[in-house]
PDB file of C-alpha atoms in Angstrom:
ATOM      1  CA  LYS R  93      -0.016   0.034  -0.003  1.00 80.00           C
ATOM      2  CA  LEU R  94       2.851   2.341   0.784  1.00 81.00           C
ATOM      3  CA  ILE R  95       4.276   1.802  -2.713  1.00 81.00           C
ATOM      4  CA  TYR R  96       0.967   2.458  -4.402  1.00 84.00           C
ATOM      5  CA  ASP R  97       0.323   5.556  -2.250  1.00 84.00           C
ATOM      6  CA  SER R  98       3.752   7.107  -2.926  1.00 81.00           C
ATOM      7  CA  ASN R  99       3.967   6.196  -6.623  1.00 82.00           C
ATOM      8  CA  PRO R 100       0.848   6.977  -8.629  1.00 87.00           C
ATOM      9  CA  ASP R 101       2.433   5.535 -11.827  1.00 87.00           C
ATOM     10  CA  ILE R 102       2.531   2.050 -10.301  1.00 88.00           C
ATOM     11  CA  ASN R 103      -0.673   0.076 -10.684  1.00 92.00           C
ATOM     12  CA  ALA R 104       0.702  -3.526 -10.306  1.00 92.00           C
ATOM     13  CA  ILE R 105       3.145  -5.243  -7.949  1.00 91.00           C
ATOM     14  CA  ILE R 106       4.173  -8.870  -8.175  1.00 94.00           C
ATOM     15  CA  ILE R 107       5.864 -10.569  -5.273  1.00 94.00           C
ATOM     16  CA  SER R 108       7.242 -13.919  -6.398  1.00 96.00           C
ATOM     17  CA  HIS R 109       9.689 -16.666  -5.612  1.00 97.00           C
ATOM     18  CA  PRO R 110      11.043 -17.722  -9.029  1.00 96.00           C
ATOM     19  CA  ARG R 111      13.510 -20.606  -8.890  1.00 95.00           C
ATOM     20  CA  TYR R 112      16.609 -19.079 -10.394  1.00 96.00           C
ATOM     21  CA  SER R 113      16.215 -15.622  -8.935  1.00 96.00           C
ATOM     22  CA  MET R 114      15.876 -17.191  -5.529  1.00 96.00           C
ATOM     23  CA  ALA R 115      19.240 -18.923  -5.976  1.00 95.00           C
ATOM     24  CA  TYR R 116      20.760 -15.404  -6.236  1.00 95.00           C
ATOM     25  CA  ALA R 117      18.688 -14.258  -3.284  1.00 94.00           C
ATOM     26  CA  ALA R 118      19.929 -17.140  -1.172  1.00 94.00           C
ATOM     27  CA  CYS R 119      23.538 -16.298  -2.114  1.00 92.00           C
ATOM     28  CA  CYS R 120      22.954 -12.608  -1.401  1.00 87.00           C
ATOM     29  CA  CYS R 121      24.240 -11.873  -4.932  1.00 90.00           C
ATOM     30  CA  ASP R 122      23.089  -9.461  -7.576  1.00 91.00           C
ATOM     31  CA  ILE R 123      21.540 -10.825 -10.779  1.00 94.00           C
ATOM     32  CA  PRO R 124      23.450  -9.422 -13.749  1.00 93.00           C
ATOM     33  CA  LEU R 125      21.028  -8.069 -16.289  1.00 94.00           C
ATOM     34  CA  ASP R 126      21.806  -8.234 -19.983  1.00 92.00           C
ATOM     35  CA  ASN R 127      21.003  -5.356 -22.354  1.00 93.00           C
ATOM     36  CA  GLN R 128      17.624  -6.759 -23.319  1.00 93.00           C
ATOM     37  CA  ALA R 129      16.572  -6.980 -19.647  1.00 92.00           C
ATOM     38  CA  LYS R 130      17.949  -3.529 -18.848  1.00 91.00           C
ATOM     39  CA  GLU R 131      15.610  -2.041 -21.467  1.00 90.00           C
ATOM     40  CA  LYS R 132      12.595  -3.518 -19.720  1.00 91.00           C
ATOM     41  CA  VAL R 133      13.672  -3.715 -16.077  1.00 92.00           C
ATOM     42  CA  ARG R 134      15.967  -0.710 -15.984  1.00 87.00           C
ATOM     43  CA  SER R 135      17.735  -1.910 -12.823  1.00 87.00           C
ATOM     44  CA  LEU R 136      17.338  -4.286  -9.904  1.00 92.00           C
ATOM     45  CA  LYS R 137      18.069  -3.293  -6.320  1.00 88.00           C
ATOM     46  CA  ARG R 138      18.965  -5.895  -3.745  1.00 90.00           C
ATOM     47  CA  TYR R 139      17.960  -5.455  -0.093  1.00 87.00           C
ATOM     48  CA  PRO R 140      18.715  -7.585   3.011  1.00 86.00           C
ATOM     49  CA  PHE R 141      16.272 -10.127   4.438  1.00 91.00           C
ATOM     50  CA  GLY R 142      13.560  -8.587   6.603  1.00 81.00           C
ATOM     51  CA  THR R 143      13.550  -5.228   4.833  1.00 79.00           C
ATOM     52  CA  THR R 144      10.007  -5.732   3.570  1.00 75.00           C
ATOM     53  CA  VAL R 145       8.723  -5.895   7.148  1.00 77.00           C
ATOM     54  CA  MET R 146      11.234  -3.827   9.102  1.00 81.00           C
ATOM     55  CA  GLN R 147      11.689  -0.890   6.616  1.00 76.00           C
ATOM     56  CA  PRO R 148       8.881  -0.816   4.065  1.00 77.00           C
ATOM     57  CA  GLU R 149       9.490   2.878   3.391  1.00 77.00           C
ATOM     58  CA  LEU R 150      12.730   1.876   1.598  1.00 72.00           C
ATOM     59  CA  PHE R 151      10.672   0.499  -1.239  1.00 67.00           C
ATOM     60  CA  ALA R 152       8.404   3.488  -1.570  1.00 70.00           C
ATOM     61  CA  LEU R 153      11.355   5.894  -1.417  1.00 72.00           C
ATOM     62  CA  GLY R 154      13.674   3.656  -3.490  1.00 69.00           C
ATOM     63  CA  ILE R 155      11.377   3.538  -6.487  1.00 71.00           C
ATOM     64  CA  ASP R 156      12.248   5.883  -9.293  1.00 67.00           C
ATOM     65  CA  GLY R 157      12.491   5.741 -13.034  1.00 62.00           C
ATOM     66  CA  CYS R 158      15.732   3.790 -12.821  1.00 64.00           C
ATOM     67  CA  VAL R 159      14.565   0.831 -10.697  1.00 71.00           C
ATOM     68  CA  GLY R 160      12.149  -1.829 -11.904  1.00 81.00           C
ATOM     69  CA  ALA R 161      12.426  -4.451  -9.173  1.00 91.00           C
ATOM     70  CA  PHE R 162      13.793  -5.437  -5.825  1.00 91.00           C
ATOM     71  CA  LEU R 163      15.505  -8.714  -4.884  1.00 95.00           C
ATOM     72  CA  ILE R 164      15.129  -9.406  -1.184  1.00 93.00           C
ATOM     73  CA  GLU R 165      17.900 -11.664   0.130  1.00 93.00           C
ATOM     74  CA  ASN R 166      16.522 -15.092   1.218  1.00 93.00           C
ATOM     75  CA  ASP R 167      13.002 -13.919   0.631  1.00 93.00           C
ATOM     76  CA  CYS R 168      11.461 -12.790  -2.717  1.00 94.00           C
ATOM     77  CA  LEU R 169      11.514 -10.883  -5.947  1.00 95.00           C
ATOM     78  CA  ILE R 170       9.330  -7.762  -6.021  1.00 93.00           C
ATOM     79  CA  CYS R 171       8.547  -6.351  -9.486  1.00 93.00           C
ATOM     80  CA  TYR R 172       6.224  -3.525 -10.358  1.00 89.00           C
ATOM     81  CA  GLY R 173       4.907  -1.667 -13.368  1.00 90.00           C
ATOM     82  CA  ARG R 174       2.249   0.653 -14.754  1.00 91.00           C
ATOM     83  CA  ASN R 175       0.044  -2.375 -15.282  1.00 94.00           C
ATOM     84  CA  THR R 176       0.024  -6.161 -14.698  1.00 94.00           C
ATOM     85  CA  GLU R 177       1.579  -6.937 -18.070  1.00 95.00           C
ATOM     86  CA  GLU R 178       4.531  -4.707 -17.397  1.00 94.00           C
ATOM     87  CA  ALA R 179       5.109  -6.174 -13.936  1.00 94.00           C
ATOM     88  CA  VAL R 180       4.977  -9.685 -15.394  1.00 96.00           C
ATOM     89  CA  LEU R 181       7.399  -8.785 -18.165  1.00 95.00           C
ATOM     90  CA  VAL R 182       9.870  -7.387 -15.560  1.00 95.00           C
ATOM     91  CA  THR R 183       9.541 -10.611 -13.535  1.00 97.00           C
ATOM     92  CA  ARG R 184      10.156 -12.818 -16.588  1.00 96.00           C
ATOM     93  CA  GLU R 185      13.116 -10.793 -17.771  1.00 96.00           C
ATOM     94  CA  ILE R 186      14.861 -11.035 -14.380  1.00 96.00           C
ATOM     95  CA  GLU R 187      14.186 -14.777 -14.125  1.00 97.00           C
ATOM     96  CA  ARG R 188      15.432 -15.278 -17.720  1.00 96.00           C
ATOM     97  CA  CYS R 189      18.742 -13.557 -16.815  1.00 95.00           C
ATOM     98  CA  ALA R 190      19.092 -15.479 -13.558  1.00 95.00           C
ATOM     99  CA  LYS R 191      18.434 -18.792 -15.336  1.00 94.00           C
ATOM    100  CA  GLN R 192      20.797 -18.044 -18.249  1.00 89.00           C
ATOM    101  CA  LEU R 193      23.661 -17.432 -15.860  1.00 72.00           C
ATOM    102  CA  THR R 194      22.824 -20.224 -13.386  1.00 65.00           C
ATOM    103  CA  VAL R 195      22.476 -22.971 -15.963  1.00 61.00           C
ATOM    104  CA  MET R 196      25.809 -22.265 -17.656  1.00 56.00           C
TER     105      MET R 196
END
């Protein structure tokens, strides 16, 4: 609710636990985004475990035109967009990059 209230452009938020992205979250590592993903996601911020509960204002204040998602260590992937389709696209792009680099 805090994200929606502070960011009128955001109309969809997806909190997910995709397999390959969660491998990076468990390792407390950043997911490297390729150029294709950067066009759609912009960037991905990583926050420590518990941030979603202990400091929710970080998300509302940390959202700007440069950030498309948050990876919460040992927890989840939070993606958002102007609509559901955009939030799903961001989620898929991040997972594609995580899978591509994990499977190698």
